[in-house]
């Protein structure tokens, strides 16, 4: 076998690997990040930031759950630039622990879910004092 025939398979493997890395990086880059539940006076707002490579026109899917229950899809009526969702109605029992997750969806791809930390309204809602 000549030297040229050994280079082609190596070049093919390298190019295949490079294509896989680029495709994975594009998909991972739309993953929402910094997913948090921000709560003031028992109004619970889920907030997130878009991934670094998120294109214009992205949509988000939001789900929530509490311990021992399955995930439930929620329609976000109070979206701010598509990066926030009011979960006050879903988090009815202030003593339960809740979690939310967000997924980015475009016409050609969707991210994985990015989850918030566990949240308990009674212990984590910040009071707002009026002067």
PDB file of N, CA and C in Angstrom, residues 20 26 76 96:
ATOM      1  N   UNK A  20     -18.811  16.552  12.655  1.00  0.00           N
ATOM      2  CA  UNK A  20     -19.572  16.199  13.855  1.00  0.00           C
ATOM      3  C   UNK A  20     -19.403  17.252  14.947  1.00  0.00           C
ATOM      4  N   UNK A  26     -23.131  23.750  17.038  1.00  0.00           N
ATOM      5  CA  UNK A  26     -24.267  24.563  16.631  1.00  0.00           C
ATOM      6  C   UNK A  26     -25.501  24.212  17.445  1.00  0.00           C
ATOM      7  N   UNK A  76     -46.687  30.286  28.296  1.00  0.00           N
ATOM      8  CA  UNK A  76     -46.192  31.515  28.923  1.00  0.00           C
ATOM      9  C   UNK A  76     -46.904  32.709  28.324  1.00  0.00           C
ATOM     10  N   UNK A  96     -44.522  23.429  48.801  1.00  0.00           N
ATOM     11  CA  UNK A  96     -43.935  22.421  47.908  1.00  0.00           C
ATOM     12  C   UNK A  96     -42.672  22.960  47.251  1.00  0.00           C
TER      13      UNK A  96
END
